[in-house]
């Protein structure tokens, strides 16, 4: 979109948000407010750039009478270059979900009990990273393994009080989806041999009700008795809920809450997020909007990262990132590897925009 179009949209949003009638519809007001917040840094940078260009013109005119203004013009020119680059980055087509919270799912894969334990390590890593970021986390559903790992777990990760434009949880965690591989000596290994196992991670933006409409006629809801480690019953009533979305075949279950109603609401949360992700993936494919970057084209069924315990090494195979601080990463220090993925994506977007 051209800058003039964005300016027009920004001024129109200002007028709409100043109209009290707009705020009678809270969902519309939130949508308009979100877009206004997205455009604000773009417009602010543009106005600042205009002011600097005006100052450069004035300094060049005065330099004929006072050489000191020539030095000021040089400084302002450097500032103009910085502002131009900042504006160019802000004008890169954004991921529409960058302001959203996420639903994160971790599932044990190959490796049996060791894989479930590794899934537990990944969950703790994400929870500690969320804590470092000041985010809120909520376990929606979990199935435990006999040794205390997770067969599968679903966690909501949310910002506190709303994120800055483009700085939601999705911005940081959207590249975590895929197969994560671990190489280490399992606790169940008696001869000290290194084993390789894996766990799968799925990250989808959390959908609001206004993002996805779900008809009750499209749902099949089954109830059953909750179970704990080893299949033992942990509830004497049929409070666990399994929801099947008939048009897509997506199945979501939840058993963590005490009441059937609460479990149904949590399952619907996950279902909305998955439907939103599927709809956007379909739209991207139809529009041929998938870019050919390392980050974007990775098949979610392929391994994305390896955690090598003997070497204390973490490797992300999509961008060639490698570091020997695995212990810190598992303690929640994910900033290095996440920034490498974000930088690769930003570089690709900049090249596409040239």
CSV table of C-alpha atoms in Angstrom, one decimal, residues 1-335:
chain,number,residue,atom,x,y,z
A,1,UNK,CA,0.0,0.0,0.0
A,2,UNK,CA,1.3,3.5,-0.9
A,3,UNK,CA,2.1,6.0,1.9
A,4,UNK,CA,-0.6,8.4,0.7
A,5,UNK,CA,-3.2,5.6,1.1
A,6,UNK,CA,-2.0,4.9,4.6
A,7,UNK,CA,-2.2,8.6,5.5
A,8,UNK,CA,-5.8,8.7,4.2
A,9,UNK,CA,-6.7,5.6,6.2
A,10,UNK,CA,-5.1,7.0,9.3
A,11,UNK,CA,-7.0,10.2,9.2
A,12,UNK,CA,-10.2,8.3,8.5
A,13,UNK,CA,-9.6,6.1,11.5
A,14,UNK,CA,-9.0,9.2,13.7
A,15,UNK,CA,-12.5,10.5,12.7
A,16,UNK,CA,-14.2,7.1,13.2
A,17,UNK,CA,-12.6,6.6,16.7
A,18,UNK,CA,-13.7,10.1,17.7
A,19,UNK,CA,-17.3,9.2,17.0
A,20,UNK,CA,-19.0,7.9,20.2
A,21,UNK,CA,-21.4,5.8,18.1
A,22,UNK,CA,-18.5,3.6,17.0
A,23,UNK,CA,-17.7,2.6,20.6
A,24,UNK,CA,-21.2,1.2,21.0
A,25,UNK,CA,-19.9,-1.8,19.1
A,26,UNK,CA,-16.9,-2.9,21.2
A,27,UNK,CA,-15.7,-5.5,18.6
A,28,UNK,CA,-15.6,-2.8,15.9
A,29,UNK,CA,-13.9,-0.3,18.2
A,30,UNK,CA,-11.2,-2.9,19.1
A,31,UNK,CA,-10.7,-3.6,15.4
A,32,UNK,CA,-10.4,0.1,14.5
A,33,UNK,CA,-8.2,0.8,17.5
A,34,UNK,CA,-5.8,-2.1,16.6
A,35,UNK,CA,-5.4,-0.8,13.1
A,36,UNK,CA,-4.9,2.8,14.3
A,37,UNK,CA,-2.1,1.6,16.7
A,38,UNK,CA,-0.5,-0.3,13.8
A,39,UNK,CA,-0.4,2.8,11.6
A,40,UNK,CA,0.7,5.3,14.3
A,41,UNK,CA,4.4,4.5,14.2
A,42,UNK,CA,4.4,4.7,10.4
A,43,UNK,CA,2.7,8.1,10.4
A,44,UNK,CA,5.0,9.4,13.2
A,45,UNK,CA,8.1,8.4,11.3
A,46,UNK,CA,6.8,10.0,8.1
A,47,UNK,CA,6.1,13.3,9.9
A,48,UNK,CA,9.5,13.2,11.5
A,49,UNK,CA,11.1,12.6,8.1
A,50,UNK,CA,9.2,15.5,6.6
A,51,UNK,CA,10.4,17.8,9.4
A,52,UNK,CA,14.1,16.7,8.9
A,53,UNK,CA,13.9,17.3,5.2
A,54,UNK,CA,12.5,20.8,5.8
A,55,UNK,CA,15.4,21.4,8.3
A,56,UNK,CA,18.0,20.3,5.7
A,57,UNK,CA,16.6,22.7,3.2
A,58,UNK,CA,16.8,25.5,5.6
A,59,UNK,CA,20.3,24.6,6.8
A,60,UNK,CA,21.6,24.5,3.2
A,61,UNK,CA,20.2,28.0,2.5
A,62,UNK,CA,21.8,29.4,5.7
A,63,UNK,CA,25.2,27.6,5.0
A,64,UNK,CA,26.1,30.3,2.4
A,65,UNK,CA,26.1,32.9,5.2
A,66,UNK,CA,27.3,30.8,8.1
A,67,UNK,CA,29.5,27.6,7.5
A,68,UNK,CA,28.3,26.1,10.8
A,69,UNK,CA,25.0,25.4,9.1
A,70,UNK,CA,26.8,23.2,6.6
A,71,UNK,CA,27.9,20.8,9.4
A,72,UNK,CA,24.3,20.8,10.7
A,73,UNK,CA,23.1,19.9,7.2
A,74,UNK,CA,25.4,16.9,7.2
A,75,UNK,CA,24.1,15.7,10.6
A,76,UNK,CA,20.5,16.1,9.4
A,77,UNK,CA,21.3,14.2,6.2
A,78,UNK,CA,22.5,11.3,8.2
A,79,UNK,CA,19.4,11.5,10.3
A,80,UNK,CA,17.3,11.5,7.2
A,81,UNK,CA,18.9,8.3,6.0
A,82,UNK,CA,18.2,6.6,9.3
A,83,UNK,CA,14.5,7.8,9.2
A,84,UNK,CA,14.1,6.7,5.6
A,85,UNK,CA,15.4,3.2,6.5
A,86,UNK,CA,13.1,3.0,9.5
A,87,UNK,CA,10.1,4.0,7.4
A,88,UNK,CA,11.0,1.5,4.8
A,89,UNK,CA,11.0,-1.2,7.4
A,90,UNK,CA,7.7,-0.1,8.8
A,91,UNK,CA,6.2,-0.2,5.4
A,92,UNK,CA,7.1,-3.8,4.8
A,93,UNK,CA,3.9,-5.9,4.5
A,94,UNK,CA,3.3,-7.1,8.0
A,95,UNK,CA,2.1,-10.4,9.3
A,96,UNK,CA,-1.6,-9.7,10.2
A,97,UNK,CA,-1.3,-11.9,13.3
A,98,UNK,CA,1.7,-10.1,14.8
A,99,UNK,CA,-0.4,-8.5,17.5
A,100,UNK,CA,-2.1,-11.7,18.6
A,101,UNK,CA,-1.5,-14.1,21.5
A,102,UNK,CA,-1.0,-17.8,20.7
A,103,UNK,CA,-2.1,-21.3,21.5
A,104,UNK,CA,1.0,-23.5,21.8
A,105,UNK,CA,0.8,-27.3,21.6
A,106,UNK,CA,3.6,-29.7,22.4
A,107,UNK,CA,3.2,-33.4,21.6
A,108,UNK,CA,5.6,-36.3,22.3
A,109,UNK,CA,6.7,-38.1,19.1
A,110,UNK,CA,9.3,-40.7,18.4
A,111,UNK,CA,11.1,-42.0,21.4
A,112,UNK,CA,8.4,-43.2,23.8
A,113,UNK,CA,8.9,-42.0,27.4
A,114,UNK,CA,12.0,-40.1,26.5
A,115,UNK,CA,10.1,-38.1,24.0
A,116,UNK,CA,7.5,-37.3,26.6
A,117,UNK,CA,10.2,-36.1,29.0
A,118,UNK,CA,11.7,-34.0,26.2
A,119,UNK,CA,8.2,-32.5,25.5
A,120,UNK,CA,8.2,-31.5,29.2
A,121,UNK,CA,11.6,-29.8,28.8
A,122,UNK,CA,10.3,-27.8,25.8
A,123,UNK,CA,7.2,-26.8,27.8
A,124,UNK,CA,9.3,-25.6,30.7
A,125,UNK,CA,11.5,-23.7,28.3
A,126,UNK,CA,8.6,-21.8,26.8
A,127,UNK,CA,7.0,-21.1,30.2
A,128,UNK,CA,10.3,-19.7,31.4
A,129,UNK,CA,10.7,-17.6,28.3
A,130,UNK,CA,7.2,-16.3,28.8
A,131,UNK,CA,8.0,-15.4,32.3
A,132,UNK,CA,11.1,-13.5,31.2
A,133,UNK,CA,8.9,-11.6,28.7
A,134,UNK,CA,6.3,-10.8,31.3
A,135,UNK,CA,3.6,-12.8,29.5
A,136,UNK,CA,0.8,-14.8,31.1
A,137,UNK,CA,0.5,-18.6,30.5
A,138,UNK,CA,-2.5,-20.9,31.1
A,139,UNK,CA,-2.5,-24.7,30.7
A,140,UNK,CA,-5.6,-25.5,28.7
A,141,UNK,CA,-5.2,-29.3,28.5
A,142,UNK,CA,-2.5,-31.8,29.3
A,143,UNK,CA,-2.0,-35.6,29.2
A,144,UNK,CA,0.9,-36.8,31.3
A,145,UNK,CA,3.3,-39.7,30.8
A,146,UNK,CA,4.1,-42.2,33.6
A,147,UNK,CA,7.5,-40.5,34.3
A,148,UNK,CA,6.1,-37.0,34.6
A,149,UNK,CA,6.6,-35.8,31.0
A,150,UNK,CA,3.8,-34.9,28.6
A,151,UNK,CA,2.2,-37.0,25.9
A,152,UNK,CA,0.6,-33.7,24.8
A,153,UNK,CA,-0.1,-30.3,26.3
A,154,UNK,CA,-1.9,-27.2,25.1
A,155,UNK,CA,-0.9,-23.8,26.6
A,156,UNK,CA,-2.3,-20.3,26.0
A,157,UNK,CA,0.4,-17.6,26.0
A,158,UNK,CA,-0.8,-14.0,26.4
A,159,UNK,CA,0.6,-10.5,26.8
A,160,UNK,CA,-0.4,-8.6,30.0
A,161,UNK,CA,-2.6,-5.6,29.1
A,162,UNK,CA,-2.1,-5.8,25.4
A,163,UNK,CA,1.1,-5.7,23.2
A,164,UNK,CA,2.7,-2.8,21.4
A,165,UNK,CA,1.9,-2.8,17.7
A,166,UNK,CA,3.5,-5.7,16.0
A,167,UNK,CA,4.9,-7.1,19.3
A,168,UNK,CA,2.4,-9.7,20.3
A,169,UNK,CA,3.4,-13.2,21.4
A,170,UNK,CA,2.9,-14.5,17.8
A,171,UNK,CA,5.7,-12.2,16.7
A,172,UNK,CA,8.2,-14.0,18.9
A,173,UNK,CA,6.9,-17.6,18.8
A,174,UNK,CA,5.5,-18.0,15.3
A,175,UNK,CA,8.6,-19.8,14.0
A,176,UNK,CA,8.6,-22.4,16.7
A,177,UNK,CA,6.3,-24.8,15.0
A,178,UNK,CA,7.8,-28.1,13.7
A,179,UNK,CA,9.7,-31.1,14.9
A,180,UNK,CA,12.2,-30.5,17.6
A,181,UNK,CA,14.9,-33.2,18.0
A,182,UNK,CA,16.9,-34.1,21.1
A,183,UNK,CA,20.1,-36.0,21.4
A,184,UNK,CA,21.0,-37.2,24.9
A,185,UNK,CA,21.3,-40.2,27.2
A,186,UNK,CA,17.8,-40.9,28.4
A,187,UNK,CA,17.0,-41.5,32.1
A,188,UNK,CA,15.8,-44.9,31.0
A,189,UNK,CA,19.1,-45.8,29.4
A,190,UNK,CA,21.2,-48.1,31.6
A,191,UNK,CA,24.3,-48.3,29.4
A,192,UNK,CA,24.9,-44.6,28.8
A,193,UNK,CA,24.1,-44.6,25.1
A,194,UNK,CA,23.0,-41.4,23.4
A,195,UNK,CA,19.5,-41.7,21.9
A,196,UNK,CA,17.7,-39.4,19.5
A,197,UNK,CA,14.0,-38.7,19.9
A,198,UNK,CA,11.6,-35.9,19.0
A,199,UNK,CA,8.6,-33.8,20.0
A,200,UNK,CA,6.3,-31.8,17.8
A,201,UNK,CA,5.4,-28.1,18.4
A,202,UNK,CA,2.4,-26.4,16.9
A,203,UNK,CA,1.9,-22.6,17.4
A,204,UNK,CA,-1.2,-20.9,16.1
A,205,UNK,CA,-2.5,-17.3,16.8
A,206,UNK,CA,-5.3,-17.3,19.3
A,207,UNK,CA,-8.5,-16.3,17.5
A,208,UNK,CA,-11.1,-13.9,18.9
A,209,UNK,CA,-14.8,-14.8,18.4
A,210,UNK,CA,-15.0,-12.0,15.8
A,211,UNK,CA,-12.2,-13.7,13.8
A,212,UNK,CA,-13.9,-17.1,13.4
A,213,UNK,CA,-17.6,-17.9,13.3
A,214,UNK,CA,-18.5,-21.5,14.3
A,215,UNK,CA,-22.0,-22.9,13.8
A,216,UNK,CA,-23.3,-25.3,16.4
A,217,UNK,CA,-24.6,-27.4,13.6
A,218,UNK,CA,-21.0,-28.0,12.5
A,219,UNK,CA,-19.9,-29.4,15.8
A,220,UNK,CA,-20.1,-32.9,17.3
A,221,UNK,CA,-19.6,-32.8,21.0
A,222,UNK,CA,-18.7,-36.0,22.9
A,223,UNK,CA,-18.2,-36.2,26.7
A,224,UNK,CA,-16.2,-38.8,28.6
A,225,UNK,CA,-14.5,-39.4,31.9
A,226,UNK,CA,-11.2,-37.6,32.5
A,227,UNK,CA,-8.1,-39.8,32.9
A,228,UNK,CA,-4.6,-39.2,34.4
A,229,UNK,CA,-1.2,-40.9,34.1
A,230,UNK,CA,-1.5,-44.5,33.2
A,231,UNK,CA,-5.1,-44.1,32.2
A,232,UNK,CA,-6.4,-43.9,35.8
A,233,UNK,CA,-9.7,-42.2,36.3
A,234,UNK,CA,-9.3,-38.7,37.9
A,235,UNK,CA,-13.0,-37.7,37.7
A,236,UNK,CA,-16.1,-39.6,38.7
A,237,UNK,CA,-18.3,-37.6,36.2
A,238,UNK,CA,-18.2,-37.3,32.4
A,239,UNK,CA,-16.7,-33.8,32.4
A,240,UNK,CA,-14.0,-34.2,29.7
A,241,UNK,CA,-15.1,-32.9,26.3
A,242,UNK,CA,-14.1,-33.8,22.7
A,243,UNK,CA,-15.3,-31.5,19.9
A,244,UNK,CA,-15.2,-32.5,16.3
A,245,UNK,CA,-15.6,-29.8,13.6
A,246,UNK,CA,-17.4,-31.7,11.0
A,247,UNK,CA,-16.6,-29.6,7.9
A,248,UNK,CA,-12.8,-29.8,8.5
A,249,UNK,CA,-12.5,-32.9,10.6
A,250,UNK,CA,-10.5,-31.0,13.2
A,251,UNK,CA,-10.8,-32.7,16.7
A,252,UNK,CA,-10.0,-30.9,19.9
A,253,UNK,CA,-10.4,-32.3,23.4
A,254,UNK,CA,-10.0,-30.9,26.9
A,255,UNK,CA,-10.2,-32.5,30.3
A,256,UNK,CA,-8.3,-30.2,32.7
A,257,UNK,CA,-11.3,-28.2,34.1
A,258,UNK,CA,-13.7,-29.6,36.7
A,259,UNK,CA,-16.9,-28.9,34.8
A,260,UNK,CA,-18.1,-30.0,31.4
A,261,UNK,CA,-19.0,-26.4,30.5
A,262,UNK,CA,-15.5,-25.1,31.3
A,263,UNK,CA,-13.9,-27.9,29.3
A,264,UNK,CA,-16.1,-27.1,26.3
A,265,UNK,CA,-15.2,-23.4,26.4
A,266,UNK,CA,-11.5,-24.2,26.5
A,267,UNK,CA,-11.8,-26.7,23.6
A,268,UNK,CA,-13.7,-24.1,21.6
A,269,UNK,CA,-10.8,-21.7,22.2
A,270,UNK,CA,-8.3,-24.1,20.7
A,271,UNK,CA,-10.7,-24.9,17.8
A,272,UNK,CA,-11.1,-21.3,16.9
A,273,UNK,CA,-7.3,-20.8,16.8
A,274,UNK,CA,-6.8,-23.9,14.6
A,275,UNK,CA,-9.6,-22.8,12.2
A,276,UNK,CA,-8.1,-19.4,11.9
A,277,UNK,CA,-4.7,-20.8,11.1
A,278,UNK,CA,-6.2,-23.2,8.5
A,279,UNK,CA,-8.2,-20.5,6.8
A,280,UNK,CA,-5.2,-18.2,6.6
A,281,UNK,CA,-3.0,-21.0,5.2
A,282,UNK,CA,-5.7,-21.7,2.5
A,283,UNK,CA,-5.9,-18.0,1.6
A,284,UNK,CA,-2.1,-17.8,1.3
A,285,UNK,CA,-2.0,-20.8,-1.0
A,286,UNK,CA,-4.8,-19.5,-3.2
A,287,UNK,CA,-3.1,-16.1,-3.5
A,288,UNK,CA,0.3,-17.6,-4.0
A,289,UNK,CA,1.5,-15.4,-1.2
A,290,UNK,CA,3.9,-17.8,0.3
A,291,UNK,CA,7.4,-16.3,0.1
A,292,UNK,CA,10.4,-18.5,-0.7
A,293,UNK,CA,12.4,-17.7,2.5
A,294,UNK,CA,14.1,-20.3,4.6
A,295,UNK,CA,11.8,-19.5,7.5
A,296,UNK,CA,8.5,-19.6,5.6
A,297,UNK,CA,8.9,-22.6,3.4
A,298,UNK,CA,10.0,-25.1,5.9
A,299,UNK,CA,7.7,-28.1,6.0
A,300,UNK,CA,6.2,-28.4,9.5
A,301,UNK,CA,6.7,-32.2,9.3
A,302,UNK,CA,10.5,-31.7,9.0
A,303,UNK,CA,12.9,-31.2,11.9
A,304,UNK,CA,13.4,-27.5,12.6
A,305,UNK,CA,15.8,-27.6,15.6
A,306,UNK,CA,18.2,-30.0,17.3
A,307,UNK,CA,19.0,-30.0,21.1
A,308,UNK,CA,22.4,-31.8,21.6
A,309,UNK,CA,23.0,-32.3,25.3
A,310,UNK,CA,26.5,-33.9,25.1
A,311,UNK,CA,27.8,-30.8,23.3
A,312,UNK,CA,25.5,-28.3,25.0
A,313,UNK,CA,24.6,-27.3,21.5
A,314,UNK,CA,21.4,-25.9,19.9
A,315,UNK,CA,21.0,-25.8,16.1
A,316,UNK,CA,18.2,-24.3,14.1
A,317,UNK,CA,18.4,-25.9,10.7
A,318,UNK,CA,16.3,-23.3,8.8
A,319,UNK,CA,18.7,-20.4,9.2
A,320,UNK,CA,21.9,-22.1,10.1
A,321,UNK,CA,21.9,-20.8,13.7
A,322,UNK,CA,24.2,-22.7,16.1
A,323,UNK,CA,25.1,-21.9,19.7
A,324,UNK,CA,26.7,-23.8,22.7
A,325,UNK,CA,24.4,-22.5,25.4
A,326,UNK,CA,21.7,-25.2,25.4
A,327,UNK,CA,21.5,-25.1,29.2
A,328,UNK,CA,20.6,-21.4,29.1
A,329,UNK,CA,18.2,-21.9,26.3
A,330,UNK,CA,16.3,-24.6,28.1
A,331,UNK,CA,16.1,-22.2,31.1
A,332,UNK,CA,14.2,-19.8,28.9
A,333,UNK,CA,16.9,-17.7,27.2
A,334,UNK,CA,15.5,-18.1,23.7
A,335,UNK,CA,16.4,-14.6,22.6
